[in-house]
Amino acid sequence: MADLARTPRQIGTIIQRARKKRCWTQSDLAARAGLRQATISTIETAEKPAKLESILAVLAALDMEFQIAPRSQGDKTEIEDLF
């Protein structure tokens, strides 16, 4: 199942989970992505904005991809169907 991220923090959390699932340290991921460990930390914590190029390099190193899709929304009738 694909993860959905709408904020930088959510992107960071998804990246962190994928890294930990592979039992990689931030340094391991940084080496595979051609970045510094501090950049990985910045992306995972979303403490400040990260460059799109850096995020794409991290995703490639994790064998993940970035997709753009229309924002999902609940249909107003769905809530009415509950009652």
Short mmCIF file of C-alpha atoms in Angstrom, two decimals:
data_model
loop_
_atom_site.label_atom_id
_atom_site.label_comp_id
_atom_site.label_asym_id
_atom_site.label_seq_id
_atom_site.Cartn_x
_atom_site.Cartn_y
_atom_site.Cartn_z
CA MET A 1 0.00 0.00 0.00
CA ALA A 2 1.26 3.47 -0.87
CA ASP A 3 1.86 6.03 1.85
CA LEU A 4 0.19 9.41 1.58
CA ALA A 5 2.07 12.54 2.62
CA ARG A 6 0.75 16.09 2.61
CA THR A 7 3.33 17.82 4.80
CA PRO A 8 7.13 17.88 4.99
CA ARG A 9 6.92 16.11 8.37
CA GLN A 10 4.86 13.28 6.87
CA ILE A 11 7.41 12.90 4.05
CA GLY A 12 10.17 12.75 6.65
CA THR A 13 8.34 10.11 8.66
CA ILE A 14 7.82 7.92 5.59
CA ILE A 15 11.49 8.22 4.67
CA GLN A 16 12.56 7.43 8.23
CA ARG A 17 10.35 4.33 8.36
CA ALA A 18 11.69 3.09 5.02
CA ARG A 19 15.28 3.65 6.18
CA LYS A 20 14.73 1.84 9.47
CA LYS A 21 12.94 -1.03 7.71
CA ARG A 22 16.21 -1.59 5.82
CA CYS A 23 18.20 -1.33 9.08
CA TRP A 24 20.14 1.63 7.68
CA THR A 25 21.53 4.48 9.72
CA GLN A 26 21.14 8.03 8.52
CA SER A 27 24.79 7.84 7.47
CA ASP A 28 24.10 4.69 5.41
CA LEU A 29 21.24 6.42 3.59
CA ALA A 30 23.28 9.58 3.11
CA ALA A 31 26.10 7.61 1.48
CA ARG A 32 23.68 5.86 -0.87
CA ALA A 33 21.97 9.14 -1.78
CA GLY A 34 25.19 11.14 -2.16
CA LEU A 35 24.24 13.51 0.64
CA ARG A 36 25.43 14.42 4.13
CA GLN A 37 23.99 12.72 7.21
CA ALA A 38 22.82 16.12 8.44
CA THR A 39 20.70 16.46 5.30
CA ILE A 40 18.98 13.15 6.04
CA SER A 41 18.28 14.34 9.58
CA THR A 42 16.84 17.60 8.25
CA ILE A 43 14.54 15.74 5.85
CA GLU A 44 13.36 13.26 8.48
CA THR A 45 12.64 15.89 11.11
CA ALA A 46 11.41 18.59 8.69
CA GLU A 47 13.13 21.12 10.93
CA LYS A 48 13.79 23.33 7.92
CA PRO A 49 12.94 23.12 4.21
CA ALA A 50 14.81 20.54 2.18
CA LYS A 51 15.67 20.83 -1.50
CA LEU A 52 13.47 18.78 -3.80
CA GLU A 53 16.63 17.37 -5.40
CA SER A 54 17.73 16.04 -2.00
CA ILE A 55 14.37 14.42 -1.33
CA LEU A 56 14.38 12.80 -4.77
CA ALA A 57 17.93 11.47 -4.20
CA VAL A 58 16.84 9.95 -0.88
CA LEU A 59 13.76 8.36 -2.44
CA ALA A 60 15.87 6.89 -5.26
CA ALA A 61 18.33 5.45 -2.73
CA LEU A 62 15.37 3.83 -0.94
CA ASP A 63 13.98 2.53 -4.26
CA MET A 64 10.91 4.73 -3.81
CA GLU A 65 9.33 7.29 -6.10
CA PHE A 66 7.54 10.60 -5.87
CA GLN A 67 4.05 10.70 -7.38
CA ILE A 68 1.68 13.59 -7.88
CA ALA A 69 -2.05 12.96 -7.78
CA PRO A 70 -5.21 14.94 -7.19
CA ARG A 71 -5.81 15.52 -3.51
CA SER A 72 -8.21 12.95 -2.11
CA GLN A 73 -11.29 14.24 -0.34
CA GLY A 74 -14.23 12.62 1.33
CA ASP A 75 -17.49 13.02 -0.51
CA LYS A 76 -20.06 15.05 1.43
CA THR A 77 -22.63 12.31 0.92
CA GLU A 78 -20.38 9.74 2.61
CA ILE A 79 -20.92 11.25 6.04
CA GLU A 80 -24.64 11.41 5.44
CA ASP A 81 -24.66 7.70 4.56
CA LEU A 82 -23.41 6.93 8.06
CA PHE A 83 -26.60 8.25 9.66
#
